[in-house]
Each structure stands twice: as C-alpha cells, then as structure tokens.
Short mmCIF file of C-alpha atoms and ligand atoms in Angstrom, two decimals:
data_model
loop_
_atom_site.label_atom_id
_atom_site.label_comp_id
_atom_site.label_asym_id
_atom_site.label_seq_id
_atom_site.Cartn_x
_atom_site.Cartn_y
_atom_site.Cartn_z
CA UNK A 28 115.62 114.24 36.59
CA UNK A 29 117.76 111.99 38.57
CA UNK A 30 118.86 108.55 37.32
CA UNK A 31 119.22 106.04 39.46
CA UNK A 32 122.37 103.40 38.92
CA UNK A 33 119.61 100.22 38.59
CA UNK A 34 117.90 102.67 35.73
CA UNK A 35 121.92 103.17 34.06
CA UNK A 36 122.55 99.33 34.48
CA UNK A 37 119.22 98.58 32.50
CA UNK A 38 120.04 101.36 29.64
CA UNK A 39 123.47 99.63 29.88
CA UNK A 40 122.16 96.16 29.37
CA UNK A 41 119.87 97.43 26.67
CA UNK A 42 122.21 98.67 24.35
CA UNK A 43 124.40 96.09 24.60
CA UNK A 44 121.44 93.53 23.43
CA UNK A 45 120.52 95.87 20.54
CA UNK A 46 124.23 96.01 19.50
CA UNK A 47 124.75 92.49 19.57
CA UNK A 48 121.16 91.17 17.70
CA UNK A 49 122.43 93.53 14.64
CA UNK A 50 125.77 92.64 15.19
CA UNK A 51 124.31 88.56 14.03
CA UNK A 52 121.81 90.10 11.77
CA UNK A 53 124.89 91.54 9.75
CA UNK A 54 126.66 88.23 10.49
CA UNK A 55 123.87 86.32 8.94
CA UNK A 56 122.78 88.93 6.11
CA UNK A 57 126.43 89.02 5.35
CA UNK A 58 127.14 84.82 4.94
CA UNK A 59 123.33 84.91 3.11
CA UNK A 60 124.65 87.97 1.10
CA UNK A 61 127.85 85.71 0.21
CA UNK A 62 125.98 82.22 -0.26
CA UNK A 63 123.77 83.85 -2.65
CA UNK A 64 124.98 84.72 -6.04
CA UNK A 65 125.32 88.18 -6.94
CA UNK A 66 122.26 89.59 -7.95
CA UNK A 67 123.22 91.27 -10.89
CA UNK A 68 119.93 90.65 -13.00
CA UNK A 69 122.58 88.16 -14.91
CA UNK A 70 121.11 84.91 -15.28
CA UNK A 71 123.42 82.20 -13.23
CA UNK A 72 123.08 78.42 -14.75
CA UNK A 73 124.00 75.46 -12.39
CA UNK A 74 125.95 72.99 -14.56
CA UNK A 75 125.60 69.72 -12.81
CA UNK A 76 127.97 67.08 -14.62
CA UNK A 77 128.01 63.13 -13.10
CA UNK A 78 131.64 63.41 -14.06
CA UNK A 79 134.34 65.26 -16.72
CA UNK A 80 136.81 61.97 -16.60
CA UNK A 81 135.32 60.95 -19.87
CA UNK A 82 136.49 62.31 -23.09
CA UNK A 83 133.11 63.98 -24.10
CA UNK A 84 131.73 65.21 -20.84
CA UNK A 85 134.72 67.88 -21.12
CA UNK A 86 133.92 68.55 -24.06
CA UNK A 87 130.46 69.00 -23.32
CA UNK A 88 131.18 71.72 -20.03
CA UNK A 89 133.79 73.57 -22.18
CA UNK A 90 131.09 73.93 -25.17
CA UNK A 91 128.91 74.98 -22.99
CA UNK A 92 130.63 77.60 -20.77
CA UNK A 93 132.19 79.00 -23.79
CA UNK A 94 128.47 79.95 -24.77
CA UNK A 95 127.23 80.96 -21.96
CA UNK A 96 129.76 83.59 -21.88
CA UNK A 97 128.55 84.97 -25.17
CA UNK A 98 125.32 85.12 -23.86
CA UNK A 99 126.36 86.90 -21.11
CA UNK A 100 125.18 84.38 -18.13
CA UNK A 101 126.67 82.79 -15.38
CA UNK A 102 127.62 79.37 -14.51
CA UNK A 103 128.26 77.36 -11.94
CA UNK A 104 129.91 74.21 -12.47
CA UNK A 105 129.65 71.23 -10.31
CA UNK A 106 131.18 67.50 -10.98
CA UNK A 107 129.57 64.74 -8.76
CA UNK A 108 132.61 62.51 -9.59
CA UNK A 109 129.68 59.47 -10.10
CA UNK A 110 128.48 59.79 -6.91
CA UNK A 111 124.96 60.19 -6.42
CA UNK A 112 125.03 61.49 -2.68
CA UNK A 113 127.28 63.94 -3.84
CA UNK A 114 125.17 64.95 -6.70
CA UNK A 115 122.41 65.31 -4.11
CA UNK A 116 124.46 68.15 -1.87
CA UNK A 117 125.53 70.03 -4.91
CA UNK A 118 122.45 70.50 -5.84
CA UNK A 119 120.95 71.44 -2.74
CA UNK A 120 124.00 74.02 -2.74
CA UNK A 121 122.58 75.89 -5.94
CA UNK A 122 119.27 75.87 -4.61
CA UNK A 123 120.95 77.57 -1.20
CA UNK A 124 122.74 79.69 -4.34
CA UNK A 125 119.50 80.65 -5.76
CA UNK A 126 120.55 79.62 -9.41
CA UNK A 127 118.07 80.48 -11.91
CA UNK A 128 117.96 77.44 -13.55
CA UNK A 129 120.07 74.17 -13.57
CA UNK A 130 121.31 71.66 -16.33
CA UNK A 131 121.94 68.50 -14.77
CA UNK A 132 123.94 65.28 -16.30
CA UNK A 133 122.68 62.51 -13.89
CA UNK A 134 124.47 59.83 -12.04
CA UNK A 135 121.54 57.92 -11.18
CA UNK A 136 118.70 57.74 -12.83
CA UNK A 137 116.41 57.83 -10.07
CA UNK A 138 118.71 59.07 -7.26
CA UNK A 139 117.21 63.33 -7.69
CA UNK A 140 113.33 62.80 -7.58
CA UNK A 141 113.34 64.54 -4.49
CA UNK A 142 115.93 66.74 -4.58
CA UNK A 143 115.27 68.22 -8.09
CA UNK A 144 111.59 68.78 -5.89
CA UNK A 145 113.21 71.09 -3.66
CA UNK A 146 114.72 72.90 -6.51
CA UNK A 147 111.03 73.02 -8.19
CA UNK A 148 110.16 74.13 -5.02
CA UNK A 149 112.48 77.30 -4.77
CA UNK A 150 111.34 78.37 -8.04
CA UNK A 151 114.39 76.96 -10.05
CA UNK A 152 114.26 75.52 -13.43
CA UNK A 153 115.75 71.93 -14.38
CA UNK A 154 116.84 70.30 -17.45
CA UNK A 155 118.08 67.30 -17.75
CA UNK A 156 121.06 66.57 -20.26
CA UNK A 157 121.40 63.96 -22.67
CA UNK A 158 120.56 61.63 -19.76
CA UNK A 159 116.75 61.49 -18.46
CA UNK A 160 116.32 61.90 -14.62
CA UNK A 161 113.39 59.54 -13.82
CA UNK A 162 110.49 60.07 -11.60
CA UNK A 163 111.16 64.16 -11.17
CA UNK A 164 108.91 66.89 -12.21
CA UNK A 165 111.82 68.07 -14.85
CA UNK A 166 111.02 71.39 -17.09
CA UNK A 167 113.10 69.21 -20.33
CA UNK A 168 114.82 66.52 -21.61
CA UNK A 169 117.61 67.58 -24.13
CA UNK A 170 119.48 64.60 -25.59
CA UNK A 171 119.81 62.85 -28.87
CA UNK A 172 118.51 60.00 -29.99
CA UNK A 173 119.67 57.56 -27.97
CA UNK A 174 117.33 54.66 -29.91
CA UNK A 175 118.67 55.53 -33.00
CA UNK A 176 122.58 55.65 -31.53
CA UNK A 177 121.99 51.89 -30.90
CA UNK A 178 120.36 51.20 -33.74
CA UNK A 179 123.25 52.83 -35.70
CA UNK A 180 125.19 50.41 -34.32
CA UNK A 181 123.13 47.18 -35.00
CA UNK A 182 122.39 48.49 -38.75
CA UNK A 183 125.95 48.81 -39.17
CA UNK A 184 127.42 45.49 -37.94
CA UNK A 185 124.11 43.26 -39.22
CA UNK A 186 125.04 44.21 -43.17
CA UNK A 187 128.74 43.37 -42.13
CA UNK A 188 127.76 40.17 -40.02
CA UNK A 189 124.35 39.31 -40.86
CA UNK A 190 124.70 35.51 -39.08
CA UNK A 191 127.30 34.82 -36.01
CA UNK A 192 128.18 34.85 -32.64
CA UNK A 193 127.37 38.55 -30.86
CA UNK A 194 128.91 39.78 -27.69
CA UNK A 195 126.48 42.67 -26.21
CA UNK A 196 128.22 45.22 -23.28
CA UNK A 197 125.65 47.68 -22.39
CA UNK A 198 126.25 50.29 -20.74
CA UNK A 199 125.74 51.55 -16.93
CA UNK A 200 122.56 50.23 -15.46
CA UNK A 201 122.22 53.52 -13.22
CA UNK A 202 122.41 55.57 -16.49
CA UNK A 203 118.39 55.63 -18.52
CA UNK A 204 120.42 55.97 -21.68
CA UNK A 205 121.67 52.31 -21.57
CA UNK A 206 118.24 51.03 -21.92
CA UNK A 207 117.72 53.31 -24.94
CA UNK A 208 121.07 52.59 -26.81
CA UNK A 209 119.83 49.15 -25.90
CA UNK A 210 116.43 49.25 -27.18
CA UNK A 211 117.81 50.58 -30.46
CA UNK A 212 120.43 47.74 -31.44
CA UNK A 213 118.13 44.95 -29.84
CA UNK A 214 114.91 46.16 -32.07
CA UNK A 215 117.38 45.69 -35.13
CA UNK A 216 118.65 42.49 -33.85
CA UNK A 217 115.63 41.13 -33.02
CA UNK A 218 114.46 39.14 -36.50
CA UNK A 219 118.09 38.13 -37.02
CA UNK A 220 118.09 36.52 -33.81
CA UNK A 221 114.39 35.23 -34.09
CA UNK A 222 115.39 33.74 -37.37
CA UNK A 223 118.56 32.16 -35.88
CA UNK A 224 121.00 33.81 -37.70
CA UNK A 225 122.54 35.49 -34.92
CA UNK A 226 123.12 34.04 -31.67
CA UNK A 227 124.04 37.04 -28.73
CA UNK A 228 126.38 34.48 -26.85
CA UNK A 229 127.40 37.42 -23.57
CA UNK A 230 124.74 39.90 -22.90
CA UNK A 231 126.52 42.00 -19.40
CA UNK A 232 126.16 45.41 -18.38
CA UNK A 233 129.15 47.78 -17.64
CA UNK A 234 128.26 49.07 -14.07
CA UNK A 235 129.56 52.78 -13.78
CA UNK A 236 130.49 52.57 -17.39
CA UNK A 237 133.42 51.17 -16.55
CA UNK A 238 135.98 49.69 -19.14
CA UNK A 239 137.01 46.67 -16.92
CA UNK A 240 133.82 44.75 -17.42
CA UNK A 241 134.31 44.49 -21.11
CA UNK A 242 137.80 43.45 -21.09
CA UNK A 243 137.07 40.66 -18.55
CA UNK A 244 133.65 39.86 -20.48
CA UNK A 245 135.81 39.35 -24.45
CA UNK A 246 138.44 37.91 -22.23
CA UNK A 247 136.63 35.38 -20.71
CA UNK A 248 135.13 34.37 -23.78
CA UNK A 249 137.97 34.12 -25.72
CA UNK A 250 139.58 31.84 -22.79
CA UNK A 251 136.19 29.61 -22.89
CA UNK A 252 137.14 29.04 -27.31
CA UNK A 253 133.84 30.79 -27.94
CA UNK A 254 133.13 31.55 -31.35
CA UNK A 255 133.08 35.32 -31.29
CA UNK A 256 131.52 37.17 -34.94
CA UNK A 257 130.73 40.54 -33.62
CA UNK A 258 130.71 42.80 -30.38
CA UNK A 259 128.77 45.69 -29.62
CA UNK A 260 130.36 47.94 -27.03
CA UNK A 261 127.75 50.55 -25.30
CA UNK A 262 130.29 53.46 -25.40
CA UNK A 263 133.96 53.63 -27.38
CA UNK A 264 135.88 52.85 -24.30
CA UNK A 265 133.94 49.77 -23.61
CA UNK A 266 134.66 48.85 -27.33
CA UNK A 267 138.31 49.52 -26.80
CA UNK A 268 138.44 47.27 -23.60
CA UNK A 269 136.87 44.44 -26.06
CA UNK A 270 139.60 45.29 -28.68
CA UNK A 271 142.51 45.21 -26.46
CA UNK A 272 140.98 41.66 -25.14
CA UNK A 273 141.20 40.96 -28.46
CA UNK A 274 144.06 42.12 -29.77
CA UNK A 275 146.41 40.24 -26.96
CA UNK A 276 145.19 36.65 -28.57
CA UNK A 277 146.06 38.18 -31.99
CA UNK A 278 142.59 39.05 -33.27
CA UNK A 279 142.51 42.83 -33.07
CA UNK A 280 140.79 43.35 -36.42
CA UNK A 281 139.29 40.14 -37.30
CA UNK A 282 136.19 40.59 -35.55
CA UNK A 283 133.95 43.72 -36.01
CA UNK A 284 133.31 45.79 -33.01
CA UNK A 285 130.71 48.64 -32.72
CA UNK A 286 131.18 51.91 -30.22
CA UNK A 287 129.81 55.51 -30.21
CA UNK A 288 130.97 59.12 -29.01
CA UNK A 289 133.40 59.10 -32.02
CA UNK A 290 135.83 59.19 -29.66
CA UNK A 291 139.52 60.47 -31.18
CA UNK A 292 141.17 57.05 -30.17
CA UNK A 293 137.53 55.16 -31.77
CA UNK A 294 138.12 57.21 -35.14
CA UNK A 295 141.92 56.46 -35.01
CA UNK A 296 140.86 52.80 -34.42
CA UNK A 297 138.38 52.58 -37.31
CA UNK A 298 141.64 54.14 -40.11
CA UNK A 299 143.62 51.42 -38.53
CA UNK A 300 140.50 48.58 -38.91
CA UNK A 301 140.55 47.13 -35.22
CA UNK A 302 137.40 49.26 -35.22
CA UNK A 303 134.70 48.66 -37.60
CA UNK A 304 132.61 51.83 -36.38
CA UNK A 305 131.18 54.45 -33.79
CA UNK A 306 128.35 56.77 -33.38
CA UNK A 307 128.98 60.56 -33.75
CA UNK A 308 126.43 62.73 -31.72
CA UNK A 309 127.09 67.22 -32.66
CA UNK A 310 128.14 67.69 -28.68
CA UNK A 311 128.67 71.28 -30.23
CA UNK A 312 124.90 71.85 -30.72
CA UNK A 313 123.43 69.90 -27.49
CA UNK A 314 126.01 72.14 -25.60
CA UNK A 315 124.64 75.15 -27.32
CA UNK A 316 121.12 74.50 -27.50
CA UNK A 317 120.91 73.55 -23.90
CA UNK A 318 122.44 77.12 -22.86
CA UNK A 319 119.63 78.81 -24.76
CA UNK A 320 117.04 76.35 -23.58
CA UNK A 321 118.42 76.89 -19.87
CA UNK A 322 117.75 80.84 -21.12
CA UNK A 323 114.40 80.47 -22.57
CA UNK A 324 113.08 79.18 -19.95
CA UNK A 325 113.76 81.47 -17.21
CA UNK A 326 112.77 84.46 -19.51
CA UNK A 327 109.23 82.27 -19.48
CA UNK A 328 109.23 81.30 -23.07
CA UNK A 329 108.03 77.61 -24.46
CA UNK A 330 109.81 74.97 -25.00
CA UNK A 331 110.13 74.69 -29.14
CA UNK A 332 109.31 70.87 -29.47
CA UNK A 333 106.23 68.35 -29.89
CA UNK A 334 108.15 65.47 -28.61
CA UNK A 335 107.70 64.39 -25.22
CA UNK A 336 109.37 61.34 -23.24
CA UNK A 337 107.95 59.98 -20.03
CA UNK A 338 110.11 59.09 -16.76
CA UNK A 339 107.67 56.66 -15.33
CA UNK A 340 106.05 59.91 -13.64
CA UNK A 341 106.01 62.78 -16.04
CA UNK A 342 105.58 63.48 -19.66
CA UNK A 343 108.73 65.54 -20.26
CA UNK A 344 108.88 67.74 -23.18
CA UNK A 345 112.26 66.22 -25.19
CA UNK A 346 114.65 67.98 -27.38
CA UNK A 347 115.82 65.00 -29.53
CA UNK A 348 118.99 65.65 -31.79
CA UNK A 349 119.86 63.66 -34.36
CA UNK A 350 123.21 61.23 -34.58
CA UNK A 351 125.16 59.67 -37.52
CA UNK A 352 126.65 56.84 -38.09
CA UNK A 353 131.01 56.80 -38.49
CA UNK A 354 133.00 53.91 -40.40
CA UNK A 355 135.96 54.56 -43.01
CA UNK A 356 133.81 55.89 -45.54
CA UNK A 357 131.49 58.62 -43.67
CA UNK A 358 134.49 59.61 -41.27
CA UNK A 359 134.84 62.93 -43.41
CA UNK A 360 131.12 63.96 -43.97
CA UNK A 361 130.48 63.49 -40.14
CA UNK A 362 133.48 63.84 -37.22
CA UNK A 363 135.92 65.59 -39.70
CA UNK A 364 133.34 67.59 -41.89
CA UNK A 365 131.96 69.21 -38.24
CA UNK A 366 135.25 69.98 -36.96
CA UNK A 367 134.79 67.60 -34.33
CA UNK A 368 138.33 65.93 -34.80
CA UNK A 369 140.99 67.01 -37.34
CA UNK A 370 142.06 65.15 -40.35
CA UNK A 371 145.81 65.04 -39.24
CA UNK A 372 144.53 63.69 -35.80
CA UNK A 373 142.68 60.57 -36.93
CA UNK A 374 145.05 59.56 -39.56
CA UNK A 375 148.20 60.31 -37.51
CA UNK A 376 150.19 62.34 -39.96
CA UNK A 377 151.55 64.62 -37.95
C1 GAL B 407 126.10 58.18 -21.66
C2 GAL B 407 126.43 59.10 -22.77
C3 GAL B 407 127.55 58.55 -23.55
C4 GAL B 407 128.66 58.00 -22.73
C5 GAL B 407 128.29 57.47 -21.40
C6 GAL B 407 129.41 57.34 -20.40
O1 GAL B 407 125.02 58.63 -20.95
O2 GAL B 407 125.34 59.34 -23.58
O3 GAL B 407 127.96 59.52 -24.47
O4 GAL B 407 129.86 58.18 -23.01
O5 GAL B 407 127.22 58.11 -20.81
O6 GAL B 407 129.65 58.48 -19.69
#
C-alpha cells in the first residue's frame, strides 16, 4: 500500500506531539517527583519556628532534631524570621512537600487560620508549640504552663516586695502566650493591688518581644524620679533591658526584677543579685515530647491528655508541662540539677 506524502506529514506531526506531551509529563512528574519528599515510608516532620535568634528557640530545634533522628524521621526545618507572611509560604511549601505532620512555633497568633486549613485539608497533621495558634482547627497544643510561669513570677517578687511601685513589660501582643504569662502574675497581683499595697505605675507591652521597649520603658521612668519597687519583665531579655536601664543610674541590684527562660546570662545575673529571679521551663522534654506527639499522631494514636484549651474556635486538646521557679537558692535543684546550664557557667569559674 502506497503512502501518500500528506499521510507521512500527518504520521510525522503525530509523533512529534506524542514525543513532546511525555516529554512535559516527565518534566512535570520529574519537578513533582523532586518537590515531594522522598517517599521512603519515613515519616517527614515540618518544623516551623517564628525565629532561632533567641537563646531558647535554638535550643528548642536542636533538641528536637537530635530526637527525631533517633526515631528515625525526617525534618524539615523552616524559620519565618517573625514574619507572618513568610510563615504563611513556608507552610504552604510543606503542604506542596506533602509533610506528614507539622510542629509549628507561631508568629502571629491569628495570622495561620487559613493556612493551617489547607494543611488540614491535604491530610497533614498540626501541632502547635508552646505558643497556641488561634482560630485553626489544630490536632494539639503542647506548651507549659504559661499561667503558672507568670504566676511564678508574681509569687516570687510579692513575698520579696509585698507593697511598692511595680513596672509590668509584657510580652509580644502577636504572641497568645503574653496574655497567659500575664494572666498568671496579674491573678497574684490582683488583692495586693486591690488592697493598695502595690501600685503597677508602667503597664507596656514589648511588640515583637523586643528588648528596646523595656529599656526605654525603666528609662523613662527613672528620668520622670518615679519611685520604682519592683519590675516584672515578660521574658529574661526584657528583664535585662530593665536592668541595664537600671544599672546606668547606679541601681542595678537595688530593685528586684523578675524574668523567665532561665536564660544563661538571667542565671548569671541572679549569682551576681542584679537579678532577683527567672522561670525555668524542661525545653529538653517539650522538644522531646512534641517529636513523639508529632509521631503518634500520624500512626493514628490519641492524644494522652484530658486537658483541653480553646482558641476562640476550637477546643484543642493541650499538653501542659510543668515550670519551676529559679532564684539563688533553687538554681541547683532546677537549671543546674537538669543539665540545663553548668555549674562553672553560671558562677563564672572558669
Ligand atoms: C514566648 C516563649 C518564651 C519567649 C518568648 C520570646 O512565646 O514562651 O519562652 O522567650 O516567646 O520568643
């Protein structure tokens, strides 16, 4: 059978069309193939950290990695650098990623309703760490006890100071765990203040958690002659922002100041009395627990706790770990009896 040149010009045409759809099918299965993690039946865990500048968030990441490794699983670790449009694409980027599940430090508290939906959606898990995410349909809450941590705090200073002038510097406004630390040293404070004993003179709120405020807030009322008894800093580097306020008009260690994360330079503070004490919280066993959490549930097995939290839309099933309170005499049952600092470290004798 003769064919014509029209008929060897169609075959012609033909083949090239076939070769060139597969040619973008392999293209396309190819980037999918390498957007996609390896599907190795390993599970892969998207770590989702608001930042690592501060001291414990590294911590935190390291702890965690370092245990996921044991366990075999993956992670993939992403630092929004406190930016909650940022936070927003690298999540949307694990959900491309098909992560299994994803442990996630918010920025802002109620910037991921909708895109922690989409990663509902796709079938991925979400837990949010030591910081609630409001208004999302969240699998857990693992934290501490963020009350307590500011009650520590008002406990501690009130049988120091039970009558004075208090400066208050909450924390970050975006973070949920400011109003909890909050809740906790203004429930304590409360009857002192209703009875007129104490008299909260500044009450300002760090935004971004950033150190500056409470420098410029001590400073300002130093400058003003304010009587100033006691100061309550949200974090340790908002305490040592107050203290070096302080300490440049000579009063470094006259006038008791309150921080938490046990910082090293917070511990080193509270040998040398500028610092009259902080708030240690295990990072070692959040950091651990959340891994197996993150595991649990993607094998499909419940969540061990009876406490629940809401976020203004959800009840969320919280993991609440306990905290403890650091001054000069519990610094070696807590920070240095957990291996969290060393001896040599906080008393400087190396
Ligand atoms: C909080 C956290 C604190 C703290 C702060 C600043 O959410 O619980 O440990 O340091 O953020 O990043």
């Amino acid at each position: 059978m003769k064919i014509g040149k029209k008929q060897l010009h169609m075959y012609g045409v033909f083949i090239t069309v076939i070769l060139c759809l597969s040619l973008i099918a392999m293209l396309v299965y190819g980037f999918r193939k390498k957007d996609s993690i390896e599907d190795d039946g390993k599970i892969t865990i998207g770590f989702c950290a608001d930042n690592l500048v501060i001291e414990r968030w590294q911590r935190d990441q390291e702890i965690f990695q370092a245990k996921a490794k044991e366990q075999d699983v993956d992670v993939i670790v992403y630092n929004a650098n406190e930016d909650n449009a940022t936070q927003i694409k690298q999540i949307r980027l694990l959900i491309e990623k098909q992560v299994d599940v994803m442990v996630v430090i918010p920025y802002d508290k109620n910037g991921l309703k909708e895109v922690i939906g989409e990663a509902k959606k796709a079938g991925i898990k979400v837990i949010a760490y030591d910081r609630l995410i409001n208004h999302a349909d969240v699998d857990a809450y693992i934290s501490f006890d963020n009350n307590k941590v500011g009650a520590l705090q008002a406990i501690e200073l009130t049988k120091v100071v039970p009558k004075g002038n208090y400066i208050i510097i909450n924390g970050s406004p975006d973070d949920n765990n400011s109003f909890m630390f909050r809740d906790g040293y203004m429930g304590v404070l409360e009857p002192f203040i209703a009875s007129g004993a104490i008299n909260i003179v500044e009450d300002k709120w760090a935004n971004m958690w950033r150190e500056e405020y409470a420098y410029d807030i001590v400073q300002k009322a130093l400058n003003d002659k304010m009587q100033i008894d006691a100061i309550i800093g949200a974090n340790d580097r908002l305490a040592e922002a107050a203290i070096r306020a302080l300490s440049e008009k000579g009063l470094g260690g006259s006038i008791y100041v309150a921080g938490h994360d046990a910082d090293i330079s917070a511990c080193q503070r509270i040998v040398e009395g500028t610092q009259y004490m902080t708030v240690y919280k295990p990072i070692r066993l959040l950091a651990e627990s959340a891994v197996e959490l993150a595991i649990d549930l993607v094998n499909g097995k419940p969540i061990e706790t009876d406490e629940s939290i809401n976020n203004g839309s959800y009840d969320v099933p919280y993991i609440k770990l306990d905290v403890l309170s650091v001054t000069i005499d519990t610094l070696e049952e807590t920070v240095i009896n957990d291996a969290f600092h060393q001896r040599e470290d906080i008393y400087r004798e190396n």
